[in-house]
Amino acid sequence: MFTRRSAAIAAAILLSSPALLQSASAADKPTDPQIAHIAYTAGVIDINAAKQAQKKAKSKDVKAFAEDMLRDHEAVNKQALALVKKLNVTPEDNDTSKALSKQASDKLAELDKLSGAAFDKAYVANEVAYHKQVNGALETQLIPSANNAELKSLLQTGLKIFQGHQQHAEHVVAELK
Amino acid sequence: MSGRLFSLPIALVFAAMVVPVHAATIEITMENLVISPAEISARVGDTITWINKDVFAHTATAKNGDFDVTLPPKKSATSVLKKAGTVEYYCRYHPNMKATLKVEP
Ligand SMILES: [Cu+2]
């Protein structure tokens, strides 16, 4: 039982990005309050990135993409807040959340120095990478570790919507070329 | 002679009245980023009730431009079908959400 599970996790880690490898192997199986914190943090990060893009983006497609990110991630996070309240769970800060936040604030600062088409390209390229990373974490770590059925189901909906965002971002990247 | 001239407009009036009598209301639901039923038939004059059960905003946007309905989270909307044809539609915000509506005359 244990070895089979470990093998599955190892295989999943091999398939995912290097950034995830670090966070997935560093953390033991996260608890529900930690998972809720990670998922919420991941949403806030993309909301902040979208707000920056709304101010700086030049292309119509990029602006529309940022608007979609804002709308969907705010909806997921609103749902997440309602759920933790209902379950009487206090989201708990943890190393994965901290690593995500640090990475995101570095990225915001980096993108802030760019403008026009250079900003558009860098923002959307990062959106592809970021959604890939979050989707990998959801699939291999957060969803399998979630205990509460409602939390698991919210994460699954999140995964579905973020996979759509990733495709959308990939599409915008191709359009900008 | 004059009787024959009248008959055509009268026939048109009757044809126009026949449609609403048979008009039906058809529900199409968006839930968990899926449109169901994915394929459905309706007739000109029928009303579609679009039901969004998600916390996300969706749209029902016809590829051919026949309709573009915006559905805020947990809201519904209606549209009356005016034109026959097979219409493929999708959600502009979540283009993976796709479905087909066959409108018969
Ligand atoms: Cu949608």
Tab-separated table of C-alpha atoms and ligand atoms in Angstrom:
chain	number	residue	atom	x	y	z
A	1	MET	CA	0.000	0.000	0.000
A	2	PHE	CA	2.685	2.454	1.054
A	3	THR	CA	5.108	1.568	-1.716
A	4	ARG	CA	2.441	1.741	-4.376
A	5	ARG	CA	1.434	5.208	-3.203
A	6	SER	CA	5.049	6.369	-3.066
A	7	ALA	CA	5.651	5.085	-6.559
A	8	ALA	CA	2.608	6.966	-7.833
A	9	ILE	CA	3.778	10.170	-6.187
A	10	ALA	CA	7.300	9.695	-7.515
A	11	ALA	CA	5.941	9.203	-11.018
A	12	ALA	CA	3.766	12.279	-10.708
A	13	ILE	CA	6.702	14.338	-9.483
A	14	LEU	CA	8.850	13.187	-12.399
A	15	LEU	CA	6.195	14.427	-14.816
A	16	SER	CA	5.805	17.830	-13.243
A	17	SER	CA	7.830	21.015	-13.353
A	18	PRO	CA	11.065	21.536	-11.390
A	19	ALA	CA	9.451	24.267	-9.268
A	20	LEU	CA	6.788	21.838	-8.132
A	21	LEU	CA	9.305	19.098	-7.444
A	22	GLN	CA	10.793	21.261	-4.791
A	23	SER	CA	7.536	22.120	-3.044
A	24	ALA	CA	6.027	18.658	-3.323
A	25	SER	CA	8.990	16.817	-1.888
A	26	ALA	CA	9.746	19.410	0.785
A	27	ALA	CA	6.281	19.257	2.292
A	28	ASP	CA	4.819	16.146	3.818
A	29	LYS	CA	1.202	15.426	3.028
A	30	PRO	CA	-0.479	18.801	3.684
A	31	THR	CA	-3.436	19.031	6.048
A	32	ASP	CA	-6.813	20.475	4.991
A	33	PRO	CA	-6.153	23.875	6.660
A	34	GLN	CA	-2.822	24.016	4.797
A	35	ILE	CA	-4.396	22.955	1.503
A	36	ALA	CA	-7.046	25.662	1.869
A	37	HIS	CA	-4.294	28.208	2.496
A	38	ILE	CA	-2.264	27.084	-0.531
A	39	ALA	CA	-5.284	27.129	-2.854
A	40	TYR	CA	-6.407	30.547	-1.651
A	41	THR	CA	-2.874	31.964	-1.920
A	42	ALA	CA	-2.551	30.596	-5.449
A	43	GLY	CA	-5.757	32.442	-6.376
A	44	VAL	CA	-4.674	35.731	-4.781
A	45	ILE	CA	-1.392	35.559	-6.706
A	46	ASP	CA	-3.155	35.295	-10.033
A	47	ILE	CA	-5.617	38.050	-9.062
A	48	ASN	CA	-2.699	40.392	-8.285
A	49	ALA	CA	-1.005	39.487	-11.553
A	50	ALA	CA	-4.263	40.202	-13.428
A	51	LYS	CA	-4.643	43.595	-11.702
A	52	GLN	CA	-1.127	44.512	-12.751
A	53	ALA	CA	-1.915	43.407	-16.311
A	54	GLN	CA	-5.097	45.467	-16.418
A	55	LYS	CA	-2.988	48.556	-15.759
A	56	LYS	CA	-0.078	47.692	-18.023
A	57	ALA	CA	-1.261	45.459	-20.859
A	58	LYS	CA	-1.452	46.864	-24.367
A	59	SER	CA	-3.034	44.064	-26.405
A	60	LYS	CA	-6.801	43.666	-26.393
A	61	ASP	CA	-6.470	39.874	-26.057
A	62	VAL	CA	-4.180	40.199	-23.064
A	63	LYS	CA	-6.523	42.658	-21.363
A	64	ALA	CA	-9.468	40.310	-21.950
A	65	PHE	CA	-7.450	37.378	-20.616
A	66	ALA	CA	-6.572	39.324	-17.456
A	67	GLU	CA	-10.237	40.154	-16.974
A	68	ASP	CA	-11.141	36.448	-17.255
A	69	MET	CA	-8.483	35.549	-14.663
A	70	LEU	CA	-9.780	38.165	-12.263
A	71	ARG	CA	-13.391	37.035	-12.626
A	72	ASP	CA	-12.735	33.301	-12.244
A	73	HIS	CA	-10.115	33.400	-9.505
A	74	GLU	CA	-12.210	35.794	-7.442
A	75	ALA	CA	-15.168	33.438	-7.830
A	76	VAL	CA	-13.114	30.421	-6.705
A	77	ASN	CA	-11.657	32.281	-3.741
A	78	LYS	CA	-15.051	33.568	-2.678
A	79	GLN	CA	-16.255	29.969	-2.729
A	80	ALA	CA	-13.171	28.842	-0.796
A	81	LEU	CA	-13.769	31.450	1.911
A	82	ALA	CA	-17.395	30.405	2.234
A	83	LEU	CA	-16.310	26.783	2.549
A	84	VAL	CA	-13.657	27.302	5.257
A	85	LYS	CA	-16.179	29.353	7.195
A	86	LYS	CA	-18.781	26.609	6.882
A	87	LEU	CA	-16.285	23.919	7.905
A	88	ASN	CA	-14.947	26.129	10.679
A	89	VAL	CA	-11.420	25.686	9.384
A	90	THR	CA	-8.721	28.334	9.779
A	91	PRO	CA	-6.396	28.288	6.776
A	92	GLU	CA	-2.872	27.651	7.974
A	93	ASP	CA	0.211	29.283	6.468
A	94	ASN	CA	2.929	26.845	5.399
A	95	ASP	CA	6.156	26.537	3.405
A	96	THR	CA	4.422	25.910	0.072
A	97	SER	CA	2.271	29.051	0.462
A	98	LYS	CA	5.337	31.041	1.472
A	99	ALA	CA	7.357	29.787	-1.501
A	100	LEU	CA	4.492	30.607	-3.880
A	101	SER	CA	4.118	34.132	-2.459
A	102	LYS	CA	7.847	34.838	-2.644
A	103	GLN	CA	8.018	33.626	-6.242
A	104	ALA	CA	4.985	35.754	-7.119
A	105	SER	CA	6.234	38.990	-5.612
A	106	ASP	CA	9.554	38.558	-7.419
A	107	LYS	CA	7.631	38.068	-10.656
A	108	LEU	CA	5.448	41.143	-10.069
A	109	ALA	CA	8.573	43.254	-9.540
A	110	GLU	CA	10.194	41.813	-12.654
A	111	LEU	CA	7.115	42.451	-14.822
A	112	ASP	CA	6.720	45.934	-13.395
A	113	LYS	CA	9.915	46.990	-15.172
A	114	LEU	CA	8.475	46.012	-18.561
A	115	SER	CA	5.945	47.828	-20.692
A	116	GLY	CA	3.986	47.539	-23.941
A	117	ALA	CA	4.410	44.395	-26.023
A	118	ALA	CA	7.295	43.179	-23.854
A	119	PHE	CA	5.052	43.245	-20.795
A	120	ASP	CA	2.214	41.480	-22.636
A	121	LYS	CA	4.491	38.644	-23.725
A	122	ALA	CA	6.118	38.200	-20.340
A	123	TYR	CA	2.815	38.313	-18.451
A	124	VAL	CA	1.107	35.704	-20.616
A	125	ALA	CA	4.182	33.449	-20.711
A	126	ASN	CA	4.245	33.554	-16.925
A	127	GLU	CA	0.516	32.789	-16.792
A	128	VAL	CA	1.165	29.600	-18.787
A	129	ALA	CA	3.998	28.564	-16.469
A	130	TYR	CA	2.112	29.534	-13.326
A	131	HIS	CA	-1.098	27.688	-14.215
A	132	LYS	CA	0.991	24.641	-15.152
A	133	GLN	CA	2.657	24.739	-11.769
A	134	VAL	CA	-0.594	25.181	-9.839
A	135	ASN	CA	-2.376	22.501	-11.871
A	136	GLY	CA	0.495	20.111	-11.216
A	137	ALA	CA	0.290	20.803	-7.495
A	138	LEU	CA	-3.489	20.366	-7.483
A	139	GLU	CA	-3.340	17.081	-9.361
A	140	THR	CA	-0.429	15.415	-7.618
A	141	GLN	CA	-0.478	16.897	-4.143
A	142	LEU	CA	-3.476	18.949	-3.045
A	143	ILE	CA	-6.417	16.939	-4.413
A	144	PRO	CA	-5.021	13.539	-3.340
A	145	SER	CA	-4.213	14.882	0.147
A	146	ALA	CA	-7.546	16.612	0.813
A	147	ASN	CA	-9.608	14.827	3.451
A	148	ASN	CA	-12.830	16.781	3.382
A	149	ALA	CA	-15.066	15.852	0.452
A	150	GLU	CA	-16.285	19.418	-0.161
A	151	LEU	CA	-12.747	20.755	-0.151
A	152	LYS	CA	-11.696	18.023	-2.575
A	153	SER	CA	-14.603	18.848	-4.859
A	154	LEU	CA	-13.789	22.580	-4.821
A	155	LEU	CA	-10.179	21.779	-5.716
A	156	GLN	CA	-11.377	19.581	-8.571
A	157	THR	CA	-13.530	22.402	-9.941
A	158	GLY	CA	-10.530	24.698	-9.522
A	159	LEU	CA	-8.335	22.295	-11.473
A	160	LYS	CA	-10.847	22.154	-14.295
A	161	ILE	CA	-11.116	25.906	-14.550
A	162	PHE	CA	-7.343	26.462	-14.253
A	163	GLN	CA	-6.666	23.911	-16.997
A	164	GLY	CA	-8.920	26.045	-19.190
A	165	HIS	CA	-6.912	29.128	-18.176
A	166	GLN	CA	-3.686	27.384	-19.117
A	167	GLN	CA	-5.045	26.557	-22.585
A	168	HIS	CA	-6.353	30.086	-22.945
A	169	ALA	CA	-2.936	31.520	-21.978
A	170	GLU	CA	-1.190	29.186	-24.434
A	171	HIS	CA	-3.572	30.388	-27.123
A	172	VAL	CA	-2.824	34.060	-26.342
A	173	VAL	CA	0.928	33.329	-26.403
A	174	ALA	CA	0.517	31.917	-29.911
A	175	GLU	CA	-1.554	34.937	-30.997
A	176	LEU	CA	1.088	37.387	-29.802
A	177	LYS	CA	3.766	35.854	-32.010
B	1	MET	CA	-60.956	37.166	-58.109
B	2	SER	CA	-60.862	39.356	-55.058
B	3	GLY	CA	-61.441	36.320	-52.812
B	4	ARG	CA	-58.248	34.730	-54.050
B	5	LEU	CA	-56.288	37.891	-53.352
B	6	PHE	CA	-57.381	37.770	-49.729
B	7	SER	CA	-56.517	34.158	-49.146
B	8	LEU	CA	-52.756	34.613	-49.207
B	9	PRO	CA	-52.511	37.146	-46.342
B	10	ILE	CA	-54.991	35.101	-44.304
B	11	ALA	CA	-52.883	31.965	-44.769
B	12	LEU	CA	-49.833	33.897	-43.547
B	13	VAL	CA	-51.668	35.070	-40.457
B	14	PHE	CA	-52.652	31.494	-39.645
B	15	ALA	CA	-49.098	30.246	-40.160
B	16	ALA	CA	-47.818	32.896	-37.775
B	17	MET	CA	-50.389	31.902	-35.161
B	18	VAL	CA	-49.621	28.209	-35.374
B	19	VAL	CA	-46.044	28.603	-34.137
B	20	PRO	CA	-46.693	29.969	-30.619
B	21	VAL	CA	-49.259	27.267	-29.925
B	22	HIS	CA	-46.594	24.569	-30.207
B	23	ALA	CA	-43.813	26.611	-28.659
B	24	ALA	CA	-41.994	24.826	-25.871
B	25	THR	CA	-39.531	25.887	-23.203
B	26	ILE	CA	-36.268	24.006	-23.162
B	27	GLU	CA	-33.775	24.112	-20.309
B	28	ILE	CA	-30.050	24.080	-20.908
B	29	THR	CA	-27.872	23.928	-17.802
B	30	MET	CA	-24.292	24.951	-17.186
B	31	GLU	CA	-22.838	23.213	-14.174
B	32	ASN	CA	-19.280	22.423	-13.211
B	33	LEU	CA	-18.100	23.903	-16.510
B	34	VAL	CA	-20.221	21.510	-18.562
B	35	ILE	CA	-23.200	22.349	-20.786
B	36	SER	CA	-25.994	19.818	-20.720
B	37	PRO	CA	-27.548	18.475	-22.780
B	38	ALA	CA	-24.578	18.779	-25.106
B	39	GLU	CA	-26.891	18.389	-28.049
B	40	ILE	CA	-30.576	19.210	-28.204
B	41	SER	CA	-33.258	19.880	-30.810
B	42	ALA	CA	-35.783	22.686	-30.690
B	43	ARG	CA	-38.070	24.537	-33.080
B	44	VAL	CA	-38.335	28.103	-34.223
B	45	GLY	CA	-40.477	29.918	-31.648
B	46	ASP	CA	-39.297	27.799	-28.713
B	47	THR	CA	-37.793	29.459	-25.677
B	48	ILE	CA	-34.452	28.384	-24.274
B	49	THR	CA	-33.948	28.843	-20.547
B	50	TRP	CA	-30.235	29.033	-19.853
B	51	ILE	CA	-29.441	28.039	-16.260
B	52	ASN	CA	-26.026	28.774	-14.779
B	53	LYS	CA	-25.518	26.706	-11.612
B	54	ASP	CA	-21.853	27.620	-11.289
B	55	VAL	CA	-20.172	30.300	-9.201
B	56	PHE	CA	-18.513	31.394	-12.447
B	57	ALA	CA	-19.975	33.667	-15.075
B	58	HIS	CA	-20.598	31.919	-18.395
B	59	THR	CA	-21.868	32.863	-21.826
B	60	ALA	CA	-23.815	30.995	-24.485
B	61	THR	CA	-22.280	32.378	-27.647
B	62	ALA	CA	-23.293	31.119	-31.072
B	63	LYS	CA	-20.410	30.641	-33.483
B	64	ASN	CA	-22.555	32.045	-36.300
B	65	GLY	CA	-23.542	35.121	-34.282
B	66	ASP	CA	-27.203	34.125	-33.805
B	67	PHE	CA	-27.077	34.710	-30.044
B	68	ASP	CA	-24.716	35.787	-27.290
B	69	VAL	CA	-26.197	35.409	-23.829
B	70	THR	CA	-24.235	36.370	-20.715
B	71	LEU	CA	-25.028	34.412	-17.570
B	72	PRO	CA	-23.807	35.804	-14.242
B	73	PRO	CA	-23.046	33.235	-11.498
B	74	LYS	CA	-26.128	31.346	-10.278
B	75	LYS	CA	-28.420	33.198	-12.692
B	76	SER	CA	-30.610	32.204	-15.604
B	77	ALA	CA	-31.784	33.896	-18.779
B	78	THR	CA	-34.105	33.126	-21.671
B	79	SER	CA	-33.955	33.540	-25.406
B	80	VAL	CA	-36.520	32.852	-28.108
B	81	LEU	CA	-35.336	30.980	-31.192
B	82	LYS	CA	-36.024	32.916	-34.362
B	83	LYS	CA	-34.030	31.128	-37.020
B	84	ALA	CA	-33.752	27.506	-38.122
B	85	GLY	CA	-30.395	25.793	-38.437
B	86	THR	CA	-27.767	23.885	-36.501
B	87	VAL	CA	-26.008	26.278	-34.170
B	88	GLU	CA	-22.752	25.467	-32.453
B	89	TYR	CA	-22.204	27.567	-29.377
B	90	TYR	CA	-19.641	27.894	-26.596
B	91	CYS	CA	-18.740	29.946	-23.544
B	92	ARG	CA	-16.493	32.892	-24.376
B	93	TYR	CA	-14.910	32.775	-20.920
B	94	HIS	CA	-14.389	29.001	-20.926
B	95	PRO	CA	-14.087	27.919	-24.553
B	96	ASN	CA	-13.895	24.257	-23.539
B	97	MET	CA	-17.614	24.489	-22.822
B	98	LYS	CA	-19.229	23.635	-26.157
B	99	ALA	CA	-22.606	22.358	-27.298
B	100	THR	CA	-24.953	22.152	-30.262
B	101	LEU	CA	-28.481	23.402	-30.695
B	102	LYS	CA	-30.527	22.110	-33.645
B	103	VAL	CA	-33.323	24.497	-34.500
B	104	GLU	CA	-35.933	23.000	-36.771
B	105	PRO	CA	-38.268	25.237	-38.785
C	1	CU	CU	-17.925	29.671	-18.944
